[in-house]
């Protein structure tokens, strides 16, 4: 009998950065993913809309026999984590706790930057998490609303990405940061460009690695870690164009995937 699945969702392709880490750290697990590409970006949307859309995806994924759900979107984590947790019969985790922990482990001098969507930055979820653990860290947040569309349109590898990202990150120059949290799951696709602009001295934090570790802890505690051999029967759904989604998924995951369309 095939085991239950880990549900992973995002406003679009960003959650694939978490899927890649799950494939790497937990290769025996089966994943079902939903990307709400048709309604992306969530970053500038009103909070109640983000909550409704996130719950809609979560409930859709429940039919695929979930053992847990991962909100692999910082915006939806900031605005909808507790809302979805209260309404789902399985454990639900987000990406902001893991991202904050990873930054605290990495920072050398306690000067941490956060880049994310308008909603994530306005929620102040990252500074709150970080200051709960260490109130003396300096935290500088910056909303970068142009970067999610750049990734969604597949422009993350193109030449113009460098100038676009340089403009978006301009106000971080001179902040003397030693650590920068990629506080949007879309941004790791731009990691080489962000690294080039921020320089060697800034450690970039992608919350995916720490999130996959938390998934493994939750499943271990539930005694639901998969023991059977690796299988590739993952499922991917998008509310947008499956071809566009597939192109980015194959590029990022390095494996062929089947993507189906679902319209809400
Ligand atoms: N990947 C989402 C995040 O982590 C992007 C949000 C958006 O759709 O604007 O915040």
XYZ file of C-alpha atoms and ligand atoms in Angstrom:
274
model
C 0.000 0.000 0.000
C 1.262 3.473 -0.836
C 1.820 5.843 2.060
C 0.160 9.151 2.792
C 1.466 12.318 1.176
C 3.028 15.571 2.311
C 0.912 18.435 0.962
C 2.871 21.524 -0.100
C 1.320 24.752 -1.358
C 2.313 28.199 -2.562
C 0.885 31.105 -4.533
C 2.877 29.795 -7.528
C 6.208 28.129 -8.284
C 8.004 29.391 -5.137
C 7.126 26.343 -3.025
C 9.141 24.207 -5.457
C 12.196 25.413 -3.540
C 10.810 23.501 -0.527
C 9.871 20.505 -2.705
C 13.473 20.283 -3.934
C 14.759 20.100 -0.348
C 12.125 17.484 0.554
C 13.249 15.368 -2.417
C 16.869 15.735 -1.236
C 16.396 15.136 2.498
C 13.389 12.803 2.437
C 13.546 10.923 -0.873
C 11.092 8.244 0.216
C 8.259 10.701 0.806
C 5.463 11.344 -1.673
C 4.430 14.922 -2.326
C 1.276 16.562 -3.618
C 1.763 20.232 -4.562
C -0.579 23.085 -5.372
C 0.576 26.349 -6.974
C -2.072 29.060 -7.266
C -0.349 30.645 -10.276
C -3.587 32.094 -11.646
C -3.993 34.282 -8.544
C -0.271 34.972 -7.916
C 1.099 37.258 -6.463
C -0.380 37.056 -2.963
C 2.086 39.701 -1.757
C -0.112 42.786 -2.323
C -3.529 41.099 -1.670
C -5.808 41.862 1.307
C -5.275 39.498 4.249
C -8.737 37.885 4.133
C -8.217 36.990 0.477
C -4.843 35.359 1.239
C -6.490 33.387 4.084
C -9.411 32.233 1.866
C -7.190 31.231 -1.067
C -4.748 29.370 1.183
C -7.539 27.420 2.895
C -9.079 26.625 -0.499
C -5.809 25.047 -1.669
C -5.329 23.216 1.635
C -8.819 21.717 1.456
C -8.281 20.683 -2.162
C -5.070 18.875 -1.202
C -6.773 17.025 1.675
C -8.433 14.625 -0.784
C -4.945 13.219 -1.549
C -4.611 11.533 1.830
C -2.291 14.006 3.574
C -0.216 13.253 6.652
C 0.772 16.911 7.011
C 0.619 20.225 5.151
C 3.416 22.713 4.477
C 2.529 26.311 3.675
C 5.599 26.899 1.486
C 4.807 30.584 1.057
C 5.989 33.288 3.443
C 3.047 35.558 2.677
C 0.494 32.823 3.383
C 2.473 31.738 6.457
C 2.443 35.307 7.810
C -1.276 35.815 7.204
C -2.914 32.395 7.207
C -0.877 29.827 9.187
C -3.004 29.902 12.358
C -6.225 30.198 10.336
C -5.454 27.059 8.314
C -4.033 25.177 11.336
C -7.339 25.653 13.194
C -9.326 24.202 10.293
C -7.266 21.199 9.153
C -7.261 17.701 10.659
C -3.504 17.239 9.989
C -0.413 19.104 11.291
C 0.341 22.321 9.403
C 3.700 24.128 9.345
C 4.934 27.300 7.628
C 8.314 28.641 6.534
C 8.882 31.714 8.738
C 9.838 29.888 11.952
C 12.386 27.697 10.111
C 13.776 30.702 8.166
C 14.236 32.743 11.344
C 15.995 29.867 13.127
C 18.345 29.354 10.184
C 19.261 33.068 10.171
C 19.958 33.113 13.891
C 22.246 30.103 13.510
C 24.078 31.764 10.597
C 24.539 35.374 11.711
C 28.045 36.326 12.812
C 27.421 39.875 14.063
C 23.632 39.984 14.492
C 22.941 42.179 11.430
C 20.118 40.443 9.564
C 18.263 41.606 6.467
C 14.911 40.245 5.286
C 13.517 40.549 1.796
C 9.947 39.509 1.095
C 6.585 40.570 -0.269
C 4.721 43.666 0.939
C 2.416 41.504 3.086
C 5.281 39.558 4.655
C 7.241 42.702 5.487
C 4.171 44.545 6.844
C 3.248 41.581 9.051
C 6.610 41.941 10.866
C 6.528 38.178 11.398
C 10.292 37.769 10.815
C 11.499 40.526 13.206
C 9.072 39.205 15.827
C 10.384 35.629 15.500
C 14.007 36.761 15.553
C 13.596 39.152 18.482
C 11.791 36.505 20.512
C 14.977 34.436 20.315
C 17.502 37.281 20.418
C 16.189 40.827 21.092
C 19.568 42.443 20.429
C 19.852 41.501 16.722
C 19.562 44.358 14.231
C 16.872 43.526 11.646
C 16.279 45.430 8.405
C 13.236 44.454 6.281
C 12.673 45.329 2.644
C 9.666 44.571 0.416
C 10.634 43.595 -3.156
C 7.345 43.431 -5.091
C 9.000 43.161 -8.527
C 10.767 39.865 -7.835
C 7.861 37.379 -7.680
C 6.586 38.368 -11.174
C 10.165 38.078 -12.476
C 10.371 34.480 -11.259
C 6.819 33.504 -12.281
C 7.469 34.708 -15.833
C 10.616 32.580 -16.019
C 12.851 35.692 -16.142
C 15.019 34.541 -13.235
C 17.712 33.195 -15.557
C 17.683 36.014 -18.075
C 20.237 38.788 -18.268
C 17.854 41.553 -17.199
C 17.346 39.789 -13.838
C 20.631 41.263 -12.583
C 19.581 44.897 -13.074
C 16.044 44.243 -11.794
C 17.376 42.651 -8.594
C 20.067 45.318 -8.168
C 17.398 48.037 -8.237
C 15.159 46.118 -5.822
C 17.976 45.629 -3.277
C 19.472 49.125 -3.569
C 18.476 50.329 -0.104
C 20.286 47.400 1.570
C 23.661 48.673 0.427
C 25.385 50.389 3.347
C 23.404 48.397 5.951
C 26.457 46.291 6.697
C 24.418 43.076 6.869
C 26.084 39.715 7.431
C 22.960 37.623 6.765
C 20.038 38.039 4.370
C 16.856 35.971 4.666
C 15.241 35.167 1.331
C 11.836 35.685 2.950
C 9.832 34.609 -0.071
C 10.017 31.073 -1.410
C 10.317 32.418 -4.969
C 13.623 34.146 -4.247
C 15.956 31.108 -4.049
C 15.498 30.832 -7.828
C 17.291 34.213 -7.955
C 19.954 33.172 -5.442
C 22.989 33.394 -7.815
C 21.982 36.934 -8.825
C 21.267 38.031 -5.233
C 24.609 36.559 -4.159
C 26.416 38.488 -6.896
C 24.818 41.757 -5.758
C 25.117 41.306 -1.977
C 28.671 39.932 -2.106
C 30.628 37.164 -0.369
C 30.322 38.667 3.118
C 26.523 38.194 3.242
C 25.175 34.693 3.992
C 21.917 34.047 2.140
C 19.264 32.096 4.040
C 16.871 29.922 2.098
C 14.288 28.609 4.564
C 13.697 25.450 2.488
C 16.499 23.441 4.099
C 15.349 24.157 7.661
C 11.702 23.625 6.665
C 12.489 20.147 5.306
C 14.205 19.395 8.635
C 11.073 20.464 10.498
C 8.951 18.237 8.223
C 11.131 15.297 9.130
C 10.824 16.092 12.866
C 7.015 16.323 12.638
C 6.761 13.045 10.714
C 9.158 11.317 13.098
C 7.036 12.398 16.066
C 3.899 11.140 14.318
C 5.691 7.894 13.487
C 4.838 8.577 9.837
C 8.226 8.812 8.167
C 8.107 6.725 4.981
C 10.076 3.502 5.142
C 9.372 2.086 1.702
C 11.847 2.555 -1.136
C 11.937 5.751 -3.178
C 9.013 6.327 -5.485
C 8.327 9.112 -7.917
C 4.571 9.255 -7.872
C 4.373 12.904 -6.923
C 1.429 15.035 -7.979
C 1.541 18.677 -9.063
C -1.448 20.962 -9.561
C -1.613 24.539 -10.761
C -4.496 26.928 -11.202
C -2.483 28.497 -14.048
C -0.954 27.125 -17.240
C 0.461 23.608 -16.640
C 3.052 24.038 -19.442
C 4.543 27.189 -17.871
C 4.568 25.547 -14.444
C 6.142 22.369 -15.800
C 8.955 24.268 -17.496
C 10.067 25.898 -14.238
C 9.469 22.704 -12.204
C 11.633 20.583 -14.511
C 14.370 23.230 -14.532
C 14.357 23.583 -10.741
C 13.774 19.967 -9.682
C 15.899 18.393 -12.406
C 13.343 15.675 -13.029
C 10.304 15.327 -15.230
C 6.962 16.031 -13.572
C 3.339 15.735 -14.556
C 1.360 18.891 -13.890
C -2.425 19.036 -13.893
C -4.666 22.054 -14.023
C -7.287 22.794 -11.398
C -9.480 25.869 -11.521
C -11.127 27.194 -8.353
N 6.278 32.447 -2.567
C 5.461 33.474 -1.961
C 6.113 33.899 -0.653
O 6.915 33.139 -0.136
C 5.219 34.552 -2.957
C 4.140 35.455 -2.511
C 3.384 36.123 -3.606
O 2.639 35.449 -4.282
O 3.485 37.355 -3.710
O 5.836 34.927 -0.087
